[in-house]
PDB file of C-alpha atoms and ligand atoms in Angstrom:
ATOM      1  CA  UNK M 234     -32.575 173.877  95.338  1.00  0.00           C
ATOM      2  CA  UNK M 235     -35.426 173.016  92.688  1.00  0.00           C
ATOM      3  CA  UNK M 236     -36.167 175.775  89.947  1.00  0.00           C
ATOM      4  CA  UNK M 237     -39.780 177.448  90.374  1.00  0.00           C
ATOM      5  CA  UNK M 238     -39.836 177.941  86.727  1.00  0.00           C
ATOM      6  CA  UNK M 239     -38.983 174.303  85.552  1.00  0.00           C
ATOM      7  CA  UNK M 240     -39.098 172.174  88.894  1.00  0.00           C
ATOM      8  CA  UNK M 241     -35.364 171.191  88.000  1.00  0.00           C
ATOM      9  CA  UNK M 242     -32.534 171.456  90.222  1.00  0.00           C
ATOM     10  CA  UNK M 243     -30.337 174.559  90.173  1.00  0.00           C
ATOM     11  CA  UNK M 244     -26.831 173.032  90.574  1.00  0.00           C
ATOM     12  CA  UNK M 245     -23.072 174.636  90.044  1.00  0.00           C
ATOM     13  CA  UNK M 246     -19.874 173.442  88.748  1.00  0.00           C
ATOM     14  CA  UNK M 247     -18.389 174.189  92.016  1.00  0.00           C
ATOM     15  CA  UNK M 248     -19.486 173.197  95.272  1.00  0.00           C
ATOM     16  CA  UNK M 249     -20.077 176.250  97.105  1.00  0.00           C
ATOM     17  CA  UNK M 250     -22.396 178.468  94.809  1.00  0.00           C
ATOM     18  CA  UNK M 251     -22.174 181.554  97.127  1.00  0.00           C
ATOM     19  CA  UNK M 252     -18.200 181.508  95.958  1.00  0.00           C
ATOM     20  CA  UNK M 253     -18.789 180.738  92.045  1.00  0.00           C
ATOM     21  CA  UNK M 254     -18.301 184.255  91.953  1.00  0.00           C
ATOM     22  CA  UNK M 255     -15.105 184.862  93.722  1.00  0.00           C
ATOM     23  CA  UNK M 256     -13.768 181.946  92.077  1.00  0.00           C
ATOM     24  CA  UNK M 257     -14.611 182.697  88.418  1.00  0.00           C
ATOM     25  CA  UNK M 258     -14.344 186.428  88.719  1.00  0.00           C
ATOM     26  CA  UNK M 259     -12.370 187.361  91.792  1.00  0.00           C
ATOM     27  CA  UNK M 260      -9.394 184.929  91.605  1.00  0.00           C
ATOM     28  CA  UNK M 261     -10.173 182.711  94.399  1.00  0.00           C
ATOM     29  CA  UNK M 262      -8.612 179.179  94.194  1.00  0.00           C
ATOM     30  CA  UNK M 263     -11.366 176.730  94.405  1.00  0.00           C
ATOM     31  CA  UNK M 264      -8.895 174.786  96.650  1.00  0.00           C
ATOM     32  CA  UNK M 265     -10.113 177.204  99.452  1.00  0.00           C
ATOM     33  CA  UNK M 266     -13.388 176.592  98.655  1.00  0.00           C
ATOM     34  CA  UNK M 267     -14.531 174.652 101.991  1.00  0.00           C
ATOM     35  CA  UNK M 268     -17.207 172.197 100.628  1.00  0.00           C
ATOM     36  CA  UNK M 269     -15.161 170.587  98.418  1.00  0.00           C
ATOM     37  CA  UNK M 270     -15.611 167.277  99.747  1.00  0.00           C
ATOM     38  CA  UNK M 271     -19.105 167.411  98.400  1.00  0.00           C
ATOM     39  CA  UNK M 272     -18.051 167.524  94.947  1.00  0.00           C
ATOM     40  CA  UNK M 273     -16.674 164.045  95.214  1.00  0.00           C
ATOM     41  CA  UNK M 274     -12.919 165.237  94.548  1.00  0.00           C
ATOM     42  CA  UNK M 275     -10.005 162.787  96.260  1.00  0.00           C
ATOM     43  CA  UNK M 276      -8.099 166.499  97.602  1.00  0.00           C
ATOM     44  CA  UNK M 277      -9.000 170.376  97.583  1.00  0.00           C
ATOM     45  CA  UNK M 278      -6.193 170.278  94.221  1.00  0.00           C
ATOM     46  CA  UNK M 279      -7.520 167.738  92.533  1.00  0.00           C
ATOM     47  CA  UNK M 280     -10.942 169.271  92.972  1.00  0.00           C
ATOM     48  CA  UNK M 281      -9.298 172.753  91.826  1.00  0.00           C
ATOM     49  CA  UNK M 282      -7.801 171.569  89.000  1.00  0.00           C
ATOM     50  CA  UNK M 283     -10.823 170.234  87.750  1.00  0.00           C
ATOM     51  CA  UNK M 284     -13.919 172.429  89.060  1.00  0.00           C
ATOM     52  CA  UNK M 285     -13.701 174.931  86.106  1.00  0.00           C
ATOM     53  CA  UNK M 286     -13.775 171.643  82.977  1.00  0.00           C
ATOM     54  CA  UNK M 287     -17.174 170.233  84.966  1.00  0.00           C
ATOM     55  CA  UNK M 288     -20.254 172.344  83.302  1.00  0.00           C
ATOM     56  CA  UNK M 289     -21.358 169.686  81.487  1.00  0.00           C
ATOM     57  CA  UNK M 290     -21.011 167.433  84.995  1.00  0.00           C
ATOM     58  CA  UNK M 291     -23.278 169.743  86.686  1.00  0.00           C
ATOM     59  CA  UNK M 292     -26.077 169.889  83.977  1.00  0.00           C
ATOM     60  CA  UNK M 293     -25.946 166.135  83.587  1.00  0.00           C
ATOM     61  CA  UNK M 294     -26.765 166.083  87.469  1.00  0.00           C
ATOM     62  CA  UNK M 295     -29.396 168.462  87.020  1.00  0.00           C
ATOM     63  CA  UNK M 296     -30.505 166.079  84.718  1.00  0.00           C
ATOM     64  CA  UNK M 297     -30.401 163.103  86.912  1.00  0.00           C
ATOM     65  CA  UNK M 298     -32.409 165.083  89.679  1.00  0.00           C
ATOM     66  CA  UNK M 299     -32.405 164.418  93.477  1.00  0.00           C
ATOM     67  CA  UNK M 300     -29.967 161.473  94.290  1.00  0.00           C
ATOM     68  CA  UNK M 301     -27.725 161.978  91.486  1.00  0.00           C
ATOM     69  CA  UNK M 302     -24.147 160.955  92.006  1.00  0.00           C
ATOM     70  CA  UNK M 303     -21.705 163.616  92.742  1.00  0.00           C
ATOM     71  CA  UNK M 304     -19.921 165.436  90.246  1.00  0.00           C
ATOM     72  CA  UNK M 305     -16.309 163.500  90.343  1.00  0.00           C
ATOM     73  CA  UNK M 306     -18.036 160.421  90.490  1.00  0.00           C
ATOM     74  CA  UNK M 307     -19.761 161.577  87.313  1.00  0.00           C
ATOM     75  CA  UNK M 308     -16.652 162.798  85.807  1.00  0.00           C
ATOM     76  CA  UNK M 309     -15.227 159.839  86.465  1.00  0.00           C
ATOM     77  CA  UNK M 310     -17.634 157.692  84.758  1.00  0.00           C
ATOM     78  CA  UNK M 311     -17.076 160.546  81.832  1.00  0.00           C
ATOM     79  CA  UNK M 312     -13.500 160.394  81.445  1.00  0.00           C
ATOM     80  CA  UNK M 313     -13.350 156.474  81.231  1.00  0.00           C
ATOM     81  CA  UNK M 314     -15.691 157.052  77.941  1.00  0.00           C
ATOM     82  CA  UNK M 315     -12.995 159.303  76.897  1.00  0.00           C
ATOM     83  CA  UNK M 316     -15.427 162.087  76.974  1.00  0.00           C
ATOM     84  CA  UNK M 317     -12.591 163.523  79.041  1.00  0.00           C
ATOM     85  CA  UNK M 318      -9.146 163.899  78.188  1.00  0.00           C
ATOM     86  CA  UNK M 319      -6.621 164.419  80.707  1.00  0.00           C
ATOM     87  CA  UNK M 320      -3.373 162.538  79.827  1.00  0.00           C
ATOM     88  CA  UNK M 321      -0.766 161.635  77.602  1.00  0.00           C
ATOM     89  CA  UNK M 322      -2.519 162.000  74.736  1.00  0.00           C
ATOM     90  CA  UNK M 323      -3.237 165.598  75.493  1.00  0.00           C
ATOM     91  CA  UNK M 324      -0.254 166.639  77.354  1.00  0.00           C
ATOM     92  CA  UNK M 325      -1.801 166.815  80.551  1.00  0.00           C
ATOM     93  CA  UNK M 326      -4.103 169.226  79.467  1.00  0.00           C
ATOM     94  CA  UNK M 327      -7.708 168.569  80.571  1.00  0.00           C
ATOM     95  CA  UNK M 328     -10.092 168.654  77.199  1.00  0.00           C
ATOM     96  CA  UNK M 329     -13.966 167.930  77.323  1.00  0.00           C
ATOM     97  CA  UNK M 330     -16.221 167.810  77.207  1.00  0.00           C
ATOM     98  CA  UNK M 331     -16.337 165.696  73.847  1.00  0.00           C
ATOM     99  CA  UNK M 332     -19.805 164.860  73.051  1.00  0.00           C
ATOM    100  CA  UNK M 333     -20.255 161.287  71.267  1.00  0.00           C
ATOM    101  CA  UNK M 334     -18.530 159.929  73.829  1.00  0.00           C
ATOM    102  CA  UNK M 335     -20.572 161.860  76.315  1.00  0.00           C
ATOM    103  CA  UNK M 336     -23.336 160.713  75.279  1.00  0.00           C
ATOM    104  CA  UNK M 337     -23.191 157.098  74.551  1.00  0.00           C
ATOM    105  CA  UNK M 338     -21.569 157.518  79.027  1.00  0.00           C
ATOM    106  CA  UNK M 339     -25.133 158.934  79.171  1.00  0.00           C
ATOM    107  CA  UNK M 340     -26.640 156.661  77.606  1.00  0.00           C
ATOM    108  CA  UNK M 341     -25.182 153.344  78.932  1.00  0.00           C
ATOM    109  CA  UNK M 342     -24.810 154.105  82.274  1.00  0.00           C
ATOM    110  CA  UNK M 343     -27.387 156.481  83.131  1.00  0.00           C
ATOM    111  CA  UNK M 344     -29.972 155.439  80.645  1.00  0.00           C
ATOM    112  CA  UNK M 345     -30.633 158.949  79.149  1.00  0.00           C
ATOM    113  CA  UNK M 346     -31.413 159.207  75.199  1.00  0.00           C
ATOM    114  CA  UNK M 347     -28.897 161.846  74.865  1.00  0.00           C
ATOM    115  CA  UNK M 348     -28.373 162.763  71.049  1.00  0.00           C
ATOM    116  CA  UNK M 349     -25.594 164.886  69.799  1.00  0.00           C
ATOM    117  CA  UNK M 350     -26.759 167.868  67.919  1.00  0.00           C
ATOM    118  CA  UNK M 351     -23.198 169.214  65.813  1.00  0.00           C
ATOM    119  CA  UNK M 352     -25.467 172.181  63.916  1.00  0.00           C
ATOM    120  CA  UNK M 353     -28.167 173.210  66.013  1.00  0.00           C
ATOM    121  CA  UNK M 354     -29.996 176.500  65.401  1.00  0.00           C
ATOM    122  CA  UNK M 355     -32.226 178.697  68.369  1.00  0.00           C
ATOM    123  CA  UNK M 356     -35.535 177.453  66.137  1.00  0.00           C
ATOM    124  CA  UNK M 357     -34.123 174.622  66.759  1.00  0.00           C
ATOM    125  CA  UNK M 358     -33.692 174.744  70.479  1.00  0.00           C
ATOM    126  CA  UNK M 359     -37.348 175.638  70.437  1.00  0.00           C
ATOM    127  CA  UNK M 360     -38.670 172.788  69.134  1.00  0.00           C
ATOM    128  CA  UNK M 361     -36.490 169.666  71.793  1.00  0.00           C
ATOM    129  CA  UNK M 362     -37.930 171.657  74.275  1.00  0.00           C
ATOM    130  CA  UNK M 363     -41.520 171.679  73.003  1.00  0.00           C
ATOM    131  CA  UNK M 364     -41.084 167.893  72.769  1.00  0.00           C
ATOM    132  CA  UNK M 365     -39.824 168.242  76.097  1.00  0.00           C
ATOM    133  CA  UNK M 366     -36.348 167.692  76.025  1.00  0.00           C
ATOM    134  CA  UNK M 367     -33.634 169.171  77.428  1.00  0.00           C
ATOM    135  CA  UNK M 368     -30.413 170.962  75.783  1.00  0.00           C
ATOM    136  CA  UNK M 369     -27.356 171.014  77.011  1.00  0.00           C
ATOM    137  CA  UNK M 370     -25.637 173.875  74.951  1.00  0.00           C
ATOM    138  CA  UNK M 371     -22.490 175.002  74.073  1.00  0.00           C
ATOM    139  CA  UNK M 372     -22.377 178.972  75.294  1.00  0.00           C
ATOM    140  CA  UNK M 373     -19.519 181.707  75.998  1.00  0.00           C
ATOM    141  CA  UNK M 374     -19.237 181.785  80.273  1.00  0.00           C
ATOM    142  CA  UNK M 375     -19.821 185.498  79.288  1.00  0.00           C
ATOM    143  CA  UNK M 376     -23.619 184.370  79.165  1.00  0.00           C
ATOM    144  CA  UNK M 377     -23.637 185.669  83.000  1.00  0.00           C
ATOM    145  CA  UNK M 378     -23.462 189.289  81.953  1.00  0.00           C
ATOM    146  CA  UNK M 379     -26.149 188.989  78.999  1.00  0.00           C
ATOM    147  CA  UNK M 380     -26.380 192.934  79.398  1.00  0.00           C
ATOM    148  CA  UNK M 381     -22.528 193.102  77.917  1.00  0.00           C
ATOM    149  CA  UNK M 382     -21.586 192.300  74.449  1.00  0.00           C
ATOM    150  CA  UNK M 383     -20.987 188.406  73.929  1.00  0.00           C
ATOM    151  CA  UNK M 384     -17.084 187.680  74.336  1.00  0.00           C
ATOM    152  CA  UNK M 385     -17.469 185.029  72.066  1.00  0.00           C
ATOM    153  CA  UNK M 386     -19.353 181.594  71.084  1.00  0.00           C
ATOM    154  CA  UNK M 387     -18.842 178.095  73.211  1.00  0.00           C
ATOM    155  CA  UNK M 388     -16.906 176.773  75.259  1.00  0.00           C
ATOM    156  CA  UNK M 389     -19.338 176.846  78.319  1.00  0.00           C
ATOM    157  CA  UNK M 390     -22.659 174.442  78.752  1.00  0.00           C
ATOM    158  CA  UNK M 391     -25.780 175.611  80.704  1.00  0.00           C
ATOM    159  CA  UNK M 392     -28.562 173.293  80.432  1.00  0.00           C
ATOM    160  CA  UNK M 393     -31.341 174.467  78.586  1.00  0.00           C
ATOM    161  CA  UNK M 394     -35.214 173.357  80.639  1.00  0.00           C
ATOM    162  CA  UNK M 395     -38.194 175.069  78.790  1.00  0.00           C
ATOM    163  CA  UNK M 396     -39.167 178.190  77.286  1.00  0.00           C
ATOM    164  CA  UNK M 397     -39.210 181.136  78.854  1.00  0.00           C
ATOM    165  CA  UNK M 398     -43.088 182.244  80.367  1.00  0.00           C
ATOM    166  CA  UNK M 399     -43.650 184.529  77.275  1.00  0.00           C
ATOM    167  CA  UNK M 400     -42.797 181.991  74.948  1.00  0.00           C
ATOM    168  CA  UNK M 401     -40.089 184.018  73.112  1.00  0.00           C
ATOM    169  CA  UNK M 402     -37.112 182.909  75.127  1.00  0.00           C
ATOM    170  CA  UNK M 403     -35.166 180.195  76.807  1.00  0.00           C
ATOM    171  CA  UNK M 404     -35.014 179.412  80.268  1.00  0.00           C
ATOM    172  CA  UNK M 405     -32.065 177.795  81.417  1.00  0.00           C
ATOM    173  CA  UNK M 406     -29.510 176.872  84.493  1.00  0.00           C
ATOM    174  CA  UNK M 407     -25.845 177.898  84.589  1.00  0.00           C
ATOM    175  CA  UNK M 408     -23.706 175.856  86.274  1.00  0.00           C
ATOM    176  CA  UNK M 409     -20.945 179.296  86.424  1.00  0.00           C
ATOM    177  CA  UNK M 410     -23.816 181.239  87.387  1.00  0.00           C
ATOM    178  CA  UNK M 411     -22.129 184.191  90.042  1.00  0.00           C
ATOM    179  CA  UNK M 412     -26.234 184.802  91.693  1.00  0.00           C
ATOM    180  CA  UNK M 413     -29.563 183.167  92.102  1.00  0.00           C
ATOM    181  CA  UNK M 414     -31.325 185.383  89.082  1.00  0.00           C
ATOM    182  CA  UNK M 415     -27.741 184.064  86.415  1.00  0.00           C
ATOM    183  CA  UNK M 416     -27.904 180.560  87.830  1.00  0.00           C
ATOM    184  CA  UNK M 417     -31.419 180.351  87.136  1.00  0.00           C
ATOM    185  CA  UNK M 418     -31.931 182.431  84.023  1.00  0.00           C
ATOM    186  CA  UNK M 419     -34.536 183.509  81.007  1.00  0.00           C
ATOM    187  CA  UNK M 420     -33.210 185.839  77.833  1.00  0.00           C
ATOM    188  CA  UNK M 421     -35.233 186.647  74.467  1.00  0.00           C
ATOM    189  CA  UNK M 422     -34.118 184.299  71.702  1.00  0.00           C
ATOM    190  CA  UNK M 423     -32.317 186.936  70.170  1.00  0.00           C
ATOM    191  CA  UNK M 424     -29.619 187.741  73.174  1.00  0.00           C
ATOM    192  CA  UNK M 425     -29.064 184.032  73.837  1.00  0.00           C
ATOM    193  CA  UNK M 426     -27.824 183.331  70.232  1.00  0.00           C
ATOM    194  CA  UNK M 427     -25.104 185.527  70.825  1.00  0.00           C
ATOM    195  CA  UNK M 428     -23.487 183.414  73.337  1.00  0.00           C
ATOM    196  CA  UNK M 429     -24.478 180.168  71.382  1.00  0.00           C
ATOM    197  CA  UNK M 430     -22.397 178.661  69.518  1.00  0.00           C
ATOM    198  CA  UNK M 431     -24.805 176.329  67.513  1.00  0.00           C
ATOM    199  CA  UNK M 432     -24.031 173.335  69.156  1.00  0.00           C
ATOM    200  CA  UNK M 433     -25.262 170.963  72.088  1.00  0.00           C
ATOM    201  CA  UNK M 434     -26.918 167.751  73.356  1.00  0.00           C
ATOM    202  CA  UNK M 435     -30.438 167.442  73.907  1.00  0.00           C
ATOM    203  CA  UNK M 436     -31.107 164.833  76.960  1.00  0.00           C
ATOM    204  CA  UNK M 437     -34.751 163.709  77.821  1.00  0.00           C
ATOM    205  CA  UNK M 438     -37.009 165.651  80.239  1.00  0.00           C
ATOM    206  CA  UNK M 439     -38.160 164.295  83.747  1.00  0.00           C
ATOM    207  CA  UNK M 440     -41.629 163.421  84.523  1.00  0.00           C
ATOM    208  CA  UNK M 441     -41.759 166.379  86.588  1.00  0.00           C
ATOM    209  CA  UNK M 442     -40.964 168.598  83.759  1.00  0.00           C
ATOM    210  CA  UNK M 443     -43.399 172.123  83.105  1.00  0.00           C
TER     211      UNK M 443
HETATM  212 ZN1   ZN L1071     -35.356 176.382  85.963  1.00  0.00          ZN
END
């Protein structure tokens, strides 16, 4: 589905976004999620056990735009720049995304100027995206329920597109968005910053951007 707002695709983490809900919020495996295949996962477990690490998979696809390769393909290419962890060296334990080495995967393979911003204010935000760029950012999943106090900062990335129509606010796509209107979202400046954690990666904006 392409956005109305910024003409960029509205992708999810997981490959069913009618269950991102159940499976973020209601405790559903995302082995029993039946389109797993399209994710580009080898089996419905190696696709669960790595679903919930692949926001930053799912914006970088946005990013890439129709034909982009699937998300374990991308991870793949990811997690052989080490912008993935997921081995001895970390116990197992799947950590990522890390975002030099994400970027220079962006870079070489997909031929995106991706640049790492480590201290990035919202004014900042503003102005990539008025030299139309794109930000991924580093957000608290609790970004969903922007009506509800902010959980905390990071550890989520939605990929930020343009400003909102008023001007005052970002618009922006959440890959661990639960409905159309949270996958597909605008807040006020203000609201957003309490998710953010003042971090990201601002990626270049399509031709077809605004
Ligand atoms: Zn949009």
């Amino acid at each position: 589905m392409t956005c109305r707002t910024c003409r960029v695709p509205v992708l999810t983490q997981f490959a069913s976004p009618d269950l991102v809900g159940a499976i973020v919020e209601g405790g559903l495996d995302p082995a029993g999620d039946p389109r797993w295949p399209d994710s580009g996962a080898e089996s419905p477990a190696e696709y669960a056990r790595w679903s919930g690490h692949l926001c930053g998979m799912a914006c970088l696809r946005m990013t890439l735009g129709p034909g982009a390769p699937s998300l374990f393909a991308l991870r793949d290419g990811a997690l052989r720049y080490g912008a993935y962890t997921d081995g001895a060296d970390s116990d197992g334990v799947i950590k990522g995304l890390v975002y030099a080495p994400f970027a220079r995967y962006a870079s070489e393979v997909h031929g995106l100027d991706a640049v790492v911003h480590r201290e990035l204010s919202p004014a900042g935000i503003l102005e990539l995206l008025d030299e139309g760029r794109r930000v991924m950012a580093s957000v608290h999943f609790g970004i969903r329920h922007p009506q509800q106090p902010a959980p905390g900062r990071g550890g989520h990335l939605v990929l930020l597109t343009s400003r909102t129509a008023d001007g005052g606010g970002v618009h922006f796509h959440n890959p661990s968005g639960t409905s159309a209107a949270t996958r597909a979202a605008g807040l006020p400046l203000p609201v957003f910053e309490r998710f953010f954690a003042g971090r990201g990666v601002s990626l270049p904006g399509g031709a077809r951007n605004g």
